[in-house]
CSV table of N, CA and C in Angstrom, one decimal:
chain,number,residue,atom,x,y,z
A,1,MET,N,121.0,151.4,100.0
A,1,MET,CA,119.6,151.5,100.4
A,1,MET,C,118.8,150.5,99.7
A,2,LYS,N,119.0,150.4,98.4
A,2,LYS,CA,118.2,149.5,97.5
A,2,LYS,C,118.4,148.0,98.0
A,3,ASN,N,119.7,147.6,98.3
A,3,ASN,CA,120.0,146.3,98.8
A,3,ASN,C,119.2,146.0,100.1
A,4,ARG,N,119.1,147.0,101.0
A,4,ARG,CA,118.4,146.7,102.2
A,4,ARG,C,116.9,146.5,102.0
A,5,SER,N,116.3,147.2,101.1
A,5,SER,CA,114.9,147.0,100.7
A,5,SER,C,114.7,145.6,100.1
A,6,ILE,N,115.6,145.2,99.3
A,6,ILE,CA,115.5,143.8,98.7
A,6,ILE,C,115.6,142.8,99.8
A,7,LEU,N,116.6,142.9,100.7
A,7,LEU,CA,116.7,142.0,101.8
A,7,LEU,C,115.5,142.0,102.7
A,8,LEU,N,115.0,143.1,103.0
A,8,LEU,CA,113.8,143.2,103.8
A,8,LEU,C,112.6,142.5,103.1
A,9,ALA,N,112.4,142.7,101.9
A,9,ALA,CA,111.3,142.1,101.1
A,9,ALA,C,111.5,140.6,101.1
A,10,LEU,N,112.8,140.1,100.9
A,10,LEU,CA,113.1,138.7,100.9
A,10,LEU,C,112.8,138.1,102.3
A,11,ALA,N,113.2,138.8,103.4
A,11,ALA,CA,112.9,138.3,104.7
A,11,ALA,C,111.4,138.2,105.0
A,12,LEU,N,110.7,139.2,104.6
A,12,LEU,CA,109.2,139.2,104.8
A,12,LEU,C,108.6,138.0,104.0
A,13,SER,N,109.1,137.8,102.8
A,13,SER,CA,108.5,136.7,102.0
A,13,SER,C,108.8,135.4,102.6
A,14,ILE,N,110.0,135.2,103.1
A,14,ILE,CA,110.3,133.9,103.8
A,14,ILE,C,109.4,133.7,105.0
A,15,GLY,N,109.2,134.8,105.8
A,15,GLY,CA,108.4,134.8,107.0
A,15,GLY,C,106.9,134.4,106.6
A,16,LEU,N,106.4,134.9,105.5
A,16,LEU,CA,105.0,134.6,105.1
A,16,LEU,C,104.9,133.2,104.7
A,17,LEU,N,105.9,132.7,103.9
A,17,LEU,CA,105.9,131.3,103.5
A,17,LEU,C,106.0,130.4,104.7
A,18,THR,N,106.8,130.7,105.7
A,18,THR,CA,106.9,129.8,106.9
A,18,THR,C,105.6,129.8,107.6
A,19,ALA,N,104.9,131.0,107.8
A,19,ALA,CA,103.7,131.0,108.5
A,19,ALA,C,102.6,130.3,107.8
A,20,SER,N,102.5,130.4,106.4
A,20,SER,CA,101.5,129.7,105.7
A,20,SER,C,101.6,128.2,105.6
A,21,CYS,N,102.8,127.7,105.9
A,21,CYS,CA,103.1,126.2,105.9
A,21,CYS,C,103.1,125.6,107.3
A,22,ASN,N,102.4,126.3,108.2
A,22,ASN,CA,102.4,125.8,109.6
A,22,ASN,C,101.7,124.4,109.6
A,23,HIS,N,102.3,123.4,110.2
A,23,HIS,CA,101.7,122.1,110.2
A,23,HIS,C,100.5,121.9,111.2
A,24,ASP,N,100.4,122.9,112.2
A,24,ASP,CA,99.3,122.8,113.1
A,24,ASP,C,98.0,123.2,112.5
A,25,ASP,N,98.1,124.0,111.4
A,25,ASP,CA,96.9,124.4,110.8
A,25,ASP,C,96.6,123.5,109.5
A,26,ASP,N,95.9,122.4,109.7
A,26,ASP,CA,95.7,121.5,108.6
A,26,ASP,C,94.5,121.8,107.8
A,27,GLY,N,93.7,122.9,108.2
A,27,GLY,CA,92.6,123.4,107.4
A,27,GLY,C,91.4,122.5,107.5
A,28,ASN,N,91.3,121.6,108.4
A,28,ASN,CA,90.1,120.7,108.5
A,28,ASN,C,89.3,120.9,109.8
A,29,GLY,N,89.6,122.0,110.5
A,29,GLY,CA,88.8,122.4,111.6
A,29,GLY,C,89.0,121.4,112.8
A,30,GLY,N,90.1,120.8,112.9
A,30,GLY,CA,90.4,119.9,114.0
A,30,GLY,C,89.9,118.4,113.8
A,31,GLU,N,89.3,118.2,112.6
A,31,GLU,CA,88.9,116.8,112.3
A,31,GLU,C,90.1,116.0,111.8
A,32,THR,N,90.0,114.7,112.0
A,32,THR,CA,91.0,113.8,111.5
A,32,THR,C,90.9,113.6,110.1
A,33,ILE,N,91.9,113.2,109.4
A,33,ILE,CA,91.9,112.9,108.0
A,33,ILE,C,91.9,111.4,107.7
A,34,VAL,N,91.8,110.6,108.7
A,34,VAL,CA,91.7,109.2,108.6
A,34,VAL,C,90.4,108.8,108.0
A,35,PRO,N,90.3,108.0,107.0
A,35,PRO,CA,89.0,107.6,106.4
A,35,PRO,C,88.1,106.9,107.4
A,36,LEU,N,86.8,107.3,107.4
A,36,LEU,CA,85.8,106.7,108.3
A,36,LEU,C,85.2,105.4,107.6
A,37,THR,N,85.3,105.4,106.3
A,37,THR,CA,84.7,104.3,105.6
A,37,THR,C,85.4,103.0,105.9
A,38,GLY,N,84.7,101.9,105.9
A,38,GLY,CA,85.3,100.6,106.1
A,38,GLY,C,84.5,99.7,107.0
A,39,LYS,N,85.0,98.5,107.3
A,39,LYS,CA,84.3,97.6,108.2
A,39,LYS,C,84.9,97.7,109.5
A,40,TRP,N,84.1,98.0,110.5
A,40,TRP,CA,84.5,98.2,111.9
A,40,TRP,C,83.8,97.1,112.8
A,41,GLU,N,84.6,96.3,113.5
A,41,GLU,CA,84.1,95.3,114.4
A,41,GLU,C,84.0,95.9,115.8
A,42,ILE,N,82.8,95.7,116.5
A,42,ILE,CA,82.7,96.1,117.9
A,42,ILE,C,83.6,95.4,118.8
A,43,SER,N,84.4,96.1,119.6
A,43,SER,CA,85.4,95.5,120.5
A,43,SER,C,85.0,95.7,122.0
A,44,LYS,N,84.7,96.9,122.3
A,44,LYS,CA,84.4,97.3,123.7
A,44,LYS,C,83.2,98.2,123.8
A,45,ILE,N,82.6,98.2,125.0
A,45,ILE,CA,81.5,99.2,125.3
A,45,ILE,C,81.8,99.7,126.7
A,46,GLY,N,81.2,100.8,127.0
A,46,GLY,CA,81.4,101.3,128.3
A,46,GLY,C,80.7,102.6,128.5
A,47,THR,N,81.1,103.3,129.6
A,47,THR,CA,80.4,104.6,130.0
A,47,THR,C,81.5,105.5,130.5
A,48,THR,N,81.1,106.8,130.6
A,48,THR,CA,81.9,107.8,131.2
A,48,THR,C,81.2,108.3,132.4
A,49,VAL,N,81.8,108.2,133.6
A,49,VAL,CA,81.2,108.7,134.8
A,49,VAL,C,82.2,109.6,135.5
A,50,GLY,N,81.8,110.8,135.7
A,50,GLY,CA,82.7,111.7,136.4
A,50,GLY,C,84.0,111.9,135.7
A,51,GLY,N,84.0,111.8,134.3
A,51,GLY,CA,85.2,112.0,133.5
A,51,GLY,C,86.0,110.8,133.4
A,52,THR,N,85.6,109.7,134.0
A,52,THR,CA,86.4,108.5,134.0
A,52,THR,C,85.7,107.4,133.1
A,53,GLU,N,86.4,106.9,132.1
A,53,GLU,CA,85.9,105.9,131.2
A,53,GLU,C,86.1,104.5,131.8
A,54,THR,N,85.0,103.7,131.7
A,54,THR,CA,85.1,102.3,132.1
A,54,THR,C,84.7,101.5,130.9
A,55,LEU,N,85.6,100.7,130.3
A,55,LEU,CA,85.3,99.9,129.2
A,55,LEU,C,85.4,98.4,129.5
A,56,THR,N,84.5,97.6,128.8
A,56,THR,CA,84.5,96.1,129.0
A,56,THR,C,84.4,95.5,127.6
A,57,ASP,N,84.7,94.2,127.4
A,57,ASP,CA,84.5,93.6,126.2
A,57,ASP,C,83.1,93.6,125.8
A,58,ALA,N,82.8,93.8,124.5
A,58,ALA,CA,81.4,93.9,124.0
A,58,ALA,C,80.7,92.6,124.2
A,59,PRO,N,79.6,92.6,125.1
A,59,PRO,CA,78.9,91.4,125.3
A,59,PRO,C,78.1,90.9,124.1
A,60,GLN,N,77.8,91.8,123.1
A,60,GLN,CA,77.1,91.4,122.0
A,60,GLN,C,77.9,90.4,121.1
A,61,ASN,N,79.2,90.3,121.3
A,61,ASN,CA,80.0,89.4,120.5
A,61,ASN,C,79.8,88.0,121.1
A,62,GLN,N,79.2,87.1,120.4
A,62,GLN,CA,78.9,85.8,120.8
A,62,GLN,C,80.1,84.9,120.8
A,63,SER,N,80.4,84.2,121.8
A,63,SER,CA,81.5,83.3,121.9
A,63,SER,C,81.5,82.2,120.7
A,64,GLY,N,82.6,82.1,120.0
A,64,GLY,CA,82.6,81.1,118.9
A,64,GLY,C,82.1,81.7,117.6
A,65,CYS,N,81.6,82.9,117.6
A,65,CYS,CA,81.1,83.5,116.3
A,65,CYS,C,82.0,84.7,115.9
A,66,ASN,N,81.8,85.1,114.7
A,66,ASN,CA,82.5,86.4,114.2
A,66,ASN,C,81.9,87.5,115.1
A,67,LYS,N,82.7,88.6,115.1
A,67,LYS,CA,82.2,89.8,115.9
A,67,LYS,C,81.2,90.6,115.1
A,68,ASP,N,80.3,91.2,115.9
A,68,ASP,CA,79.3,92.1,115.3
A,68,ASP,C,80.1,93.2,114.7
A,69,TYR,N,79.5,93.8,113.6
A,69,TYR,CA,80.2,94.9,112.9
A,69,TYR,C,79.3,96.0,112.4
A,70,MET,N,80.0,97.1,112.0
A,70,MET,CA,79.3,98.2,111.3
A,70,MET,C,80.2,98.5,110.1
A,71,GLU,N,79.6,98.5,108.9
A,71,GLU,CA,80.3,98.8,107.7
A,71,GLU,C,79.8,100.1,107.1
A,72,LEU,N,80.7,101.1,107.1
A,72,LEU,CA,80.4,102.4,106.6
A,72,LEU,C,80.9,102.5,105.1
A,73,LYS,N,80.0,102.6,104.2
A,73,LYS,CA,80.4,102.6,102.8
A,73,LYS,C,80.6,104.0,102.2
A,74,ILE,N,81.3,104.1,101.2
A,74,ILE,CA,81.6,105.4,100.6
A,74,ILE,C,80.4,106.2,100.1
A,75,ASP,N,79.3,105.4,99.8
A,75,ASP,CA,78.1,106.1,99.3
A,75,ASP,C,77.1,106.5,100.4
A,76,ASN,N,77.7,106.5,101.7
A,76,ASN,CA,76.9,106.9,102.9
A,76,ASN,C,75.9,105.9,103.3
A,77,THR,N,76.0,104.6,102.9
A,77,THR,CA,75.1,103.6,103.4
A,77,THR,C,75.9,102.9,104.5
A,78,VAL,N,75.2,102.3,105.5
A,78,VAL,CA,75.7,101.6,106.6
A,78,VAL,C,75.1,100.3,106.7
A,79,ILE,N,75.9,99.2,107.0
A,79,ILE,CA,75.3,97.9,107.2
A,79,ILE,C,75.8,97.5,108.6
A,80,GLU,N,74.9,97.0,109.4
A,80,GLU,CA,75.2,96.5,110.7
A,80,GLU,C,75.0,95.0,110.7
A,81,GLY,N,76.1,94.3,111.0
A,81,GLY,CA,76.0,92.8,111.0
A,81,GLY,C,76.0,92.3,112.4
A,82,ASP,N,75.0,91.3,112.7
A,82,ASP,CA,74.8,90.8,114.0
A,82,ASP,C,74.9,89.3,114.0
A,83,TYR,N,75.7,88.7,114.8
A,83,TYR,CA,75.8,87.3,115.0
A,83,TYR,C,75.2,87.0,116.4
A,84,ASP,N,74.2,86.1,116.4
A,84,ASP,CA,73.4,85.8,117.6
A,84,ASP,C,73.2,84.3,117.7
A,85,SER,N,73.4,83.7,118.8
A,85,SER,CA,73.2,82.3,119.0
A,85,SER,C,71.9,82.0,119.8
A,86,THR,N,71.0,82.9,119.9
A,86,THR,CA,69.8,82.7,120.7
A,86,THR,C,68.9,81.6,120.1
A,87,LEU,N,68.7,81.6,118.8
A,87,LEU,CA,67.9,80.6,118.2
A,87,LEU,C,68.7,79.5,117.5
A,88,ALA,N,69.8,79.9,116.9
A,88,ALA,CA,70.7,78.9,116.2
A,88,ALA,C,72.1,79.4,116.3
A,89,PRO,N,73.0,78.5,116.4
A,89,PRO,CA,74.4,78.9,116.6
A,89,PRO,C,74.9,79.9,115.5
A,90,CYS,N,75.4,81.0,116.0
A,90,CYS,CA,76.0,82.1,115.1
A,90,CYS,C,75.1,82.5,114.0
A,91,SER,N,73.8,82.6,114.2
A,91,SER,CA,72.8,83.1,113.2
A,91,SER,C,73.2,84.5,112.9
A,92,PHE,N,73.2,84.8,111.6
A,92,PHE,CA,73.7,86.1,111.1
A,92,PHE,C,72.5,86.9,110.5
A,93,THR,N,72.4,88.2,110.9
A,93,THR,CA,71.4,89.1,110.3
A,93,THR,C,72.1,90.4,110.0
A,94,THR,N,71.5,91.2,109.1
A,94,THR,CA,72.0,92.5,108.8
A,94,THR,C,70.9,93.5,108.8
A,95,ALA,N,71.3,94.7,109.1
A,95,ALA,CA,70.3,95.9,109.0
A,95,ALA,C,71.0,97.0,108.2
A,96,GLU,N,70.3,97.6,107.3
A,96,GLU,CA,70.9,98.6,106.5
A,96,GLU,C,70.3,100.0,106.7
A,97,GLY,N,71.0,101.0,106.5
A,97,GLY,CA,70.5,102.4,106.6
A,97,GLY,C,71.5,103.3,105.9
A,98,ILE,N,71.5,104.6,106.4
A,98,ILE,CA,72.4,105.6,105.9
A,98,ILE,C,73.1,106.2,107.1
A,99,TYR,N,74.2,106.9,106.8
A,99,TYR,CA,75.0,107.6,107.8
A,99,TYR,C,75.5,108.9,107.2
A,100,SER,N,75.8,109.8,108.1
A,100,SER,CA,76.5,111.0,107.7
A,100,SER,C,77.5,111.5,108.8
A,101,ARG,N,78.4,112.2,108.3
A,101,ARG,CA,79.4,112.8,109.2
A,101,ARG,C,79.4,114.3,109.1
A,102,SER,N,79.2,114.9,110.3
A,102,SER,CA,79.3,116.4,110.3
A,102,SER,C,80.3,116.8,111.4
A,103,HIS,N,81.4,117.3,111.0
A,103,HIS,CA,82.5,117.6,111.9
A,103,HIS,C,82.9,116.3,112.6
A,104,ASN,N,82.8,116.3,113.9
A,104,ASN,CA,83.1,115.0,114.6
A,104,ASN,C,81.9,114.3,115.1
A,105,ASN,N,80.8,114.4,114.4
A,105,ASN,CA,79.6,113.7,114.8
A,105,ASN,C,79.3,112.6,113.7
A,106,LEU,N,78.9,111.4,114.1
A,106,LEU,CA,78.5,110.4,113.2
A,106,LEU,C,77.0,110.2,113.5
A,107,THR,N,76.2,110.3,112.5
A,107,THR,CA,74.7,110.1,112.6
A,107,THR,C,74.4,108.9,111.7
A,108,ARG,N,73.7,107.9,112.3
A,108,ARG,CA,73.2,106.7,111.6
A,108,ARG,C,71.7,106.6,111.7
A,109,ALA,N,71.1,106.3,110.6
A,109,ALA,CA,69.6,106.1,110.6
A,109,ALA,C,69.4,104.7,110.0
A,110,ILE,N,68.9,103.7,110.9
A,110,ILE,CA,68.7,102.4,110.5
A,110,ILE,C,67.3,101.9,111.1
A,111,ASN,N,66.5,101.4,110.2
A,111,ASN,CA,65.1,101.0,110.6
A,111,ASN,C,64.3,102.0,111.4
A,112,GLY,N,64.4,103.3,111.0
A,112,GLY,CA,63.7,104.3,111.6
A,112,GLY,C,64.3,104.8,112.9
A,113,VAL,N,65.4,104.3,113.3
A,113,VAL,CA,66.1,104.8,114.6
A,113,VAL,C,67.3,105.6,114.2
A,114,THR,N,67.4,106.8,114.7
A,114,THR,CA,68.6,107.7,114.4
A,114,THR,C,69.4,107.7,115.6
A,115,THR,N,70.7,107.5,115.4
A,115,THR,CA,71.7,107.5,116.5
A,115,THR,C,72.8,108.6,116.1
A,116,VAL,N,73.0,109.5,117.1
A,116,VAL,CA,74.0,110.5,116.9
A,116,VAL,C,75.1,110.3,118.0
A,117,GLN,N,76.3,110.2,117.5
A,117,GLN,CA,77.5,109.9,118.4
A,117,GLN,C,78.6,110.8,118.0
A,118,ASP,N,79.4,111.2,119.0
A,118,ASP,CA,80.6,112.0,118.8
A,118,ASP,C,81.8,111.0,118.5
A,119,ILE,N,82.5,111.4,117.5
A,119,ILE,CA,83.7,110.6,117.2
A,119,ILE,C,84.8,111.1,118.1
A,120,ALA,N,85.0,110.3,119.2
A,120,ALA,CA,86.0,110.6,120.2
A,120,ALA,C,87.4,110.3,119.8
A,121,ASN,N,87.6,109.3,119.0
A,121,ASN,CA,88.9,108.9,118.5
A,121,ASN,C,88.7,108.2,117.2
A,122,LEU,N,89.6,108.5,116.2
A,122,LEU,CA,89.6,107.8,114.9
A,122,LEU,C,91.0,107.7,114.5
A,123,THR,N,91.5,106.4,114.4
A,123,THR,CA,92.8,106.1,113.9
A,123,THR,C,92.6,105.1,112.8
A,124,ILE,N,93.6,104.7,112.2
A,124,ILE,CA,93.5,103.6,111.1
A,124,ILE,C,92.9,102.4,111.7
A,125,HIS,N,93.2,102.1,113.0
A,125,HIS,CA,92.7,100.8,113.5
A,125,HIS,C,91.6,100.9,114.5
A,126,GLU,N,91.2,102.1,115.0
A,126,GLU,CA,90.2,102.2,116.1
A,126,GLU,C,89.3,103.4,115.8
A,127,LEU,N,88.0,103.2,116.1
A,127,LEU,CA,87.0,104.2,116.1
A,127,LEU,C,86.3,104.1,117.4
A,128,LYS,N,86.3,105.2,118.2
A,128,LYS,CA,85.7,105.3,119.5
A,128,LYS,C,84.5,106.4,119.3
A,129,LEU,N,83.3,105.9,119.7
A,129,LEU,CA,82.1,106.7,119.6
A,129,LEU,C,81.5,106.9,121.0
A,130,LYS,N,81.1,108.2,121.3
A,130,LYS,CA,80.4,108.5,122.5
A,130,LYS,C,79.1,109.2,122.2
A,131,ASP,N,78.1,108.8,123.0
A,131,ASP,CA,76.8,109.6,122.8
A,131,ASP,C,76.7,110.6,123.9
A,132,ALA,N,75.6,111.4,123.9
A,132,ALA,CA,75.4,112.4,124.9
A,132,ALA,C,75.2,111.9,126.3
A,133,SER,N,74.8,110.7,126.5
A,133,SER,CA,74.6,110.1,127.8
A,133,SER,C,75.9,109.6,128.4
A,134,GLY,N,77.0,109.6,127.6
A,134,GLY,CA,78.3,109.1,128.1
A,134,GLY,C,78.6,107.6,127.7
A,135,ASN,N,77.7,107.0,126.9
A,135,ASN,CA,77.9,105.6,126.5
A,135,ASN,C,79.0,105.6,125.4
A,136,ILE,N,79.8,104.6,125.5
A,136,ILE,CA,80.9,104.5,124.6
A,136,ILE,C,80.9,103.2,123.8
A,137,GLU,N,81.2,103.2,122.5
A,137,GLU,CA,81.4,102.0,121.7
A,137,GLU,C,82.8,102.2,121.1
A,138,VAL,N,83.6,101.1,121.1
A,138,VAL,CA,84.9,101.1,120.5
A,138,VAL,C,84.9,100.0,119.4
A,139,TYR,N,85.2,100.4,118.2
A,139,TYR,CA,85.3,99.5,117.1
A,139,TYR,C,86.8,99.4,116.6
A,140,VAL,N,87.1,98.3,116.1
A,140,VAL,CA,88.4,98.1,115.5
A,140,VAL,C,88.3,97.5,114.1
A,141,ARG,N,89.4,97.7,113.3
A,141,ARG,CA,89.4,97.2,111.9
A,141,ARG,C,90.2,95.9,112.0
């Protein structure tokens, strides 16, 4: 009888260990663990209509210039870099502000304008953001 009790306790312990090490429960509420910080170049923009995404190359990227970008720093500052050839070839300007992440939302405040977007996809190489109107921005590293 004593051996059965020990075997039962051992079986229950193994079951508890297996359940607590479940890989589906990563403890982060469904958020990705890929770092958001870094320099992200705008690649595509688009919209969602009726559940269907339509993406095109980002028109703000000037031909012959570096790509416009967003740099998210570890201290929660954001820098947006813009290359524009309207006045001079590949003229470069930056705007700085702050950002925060709450669950899967990215909020940026730059020059008094606050933008809230859903992080639809975040991998090591791609960041896809969607706003409440269905507008999409795709950034790459």
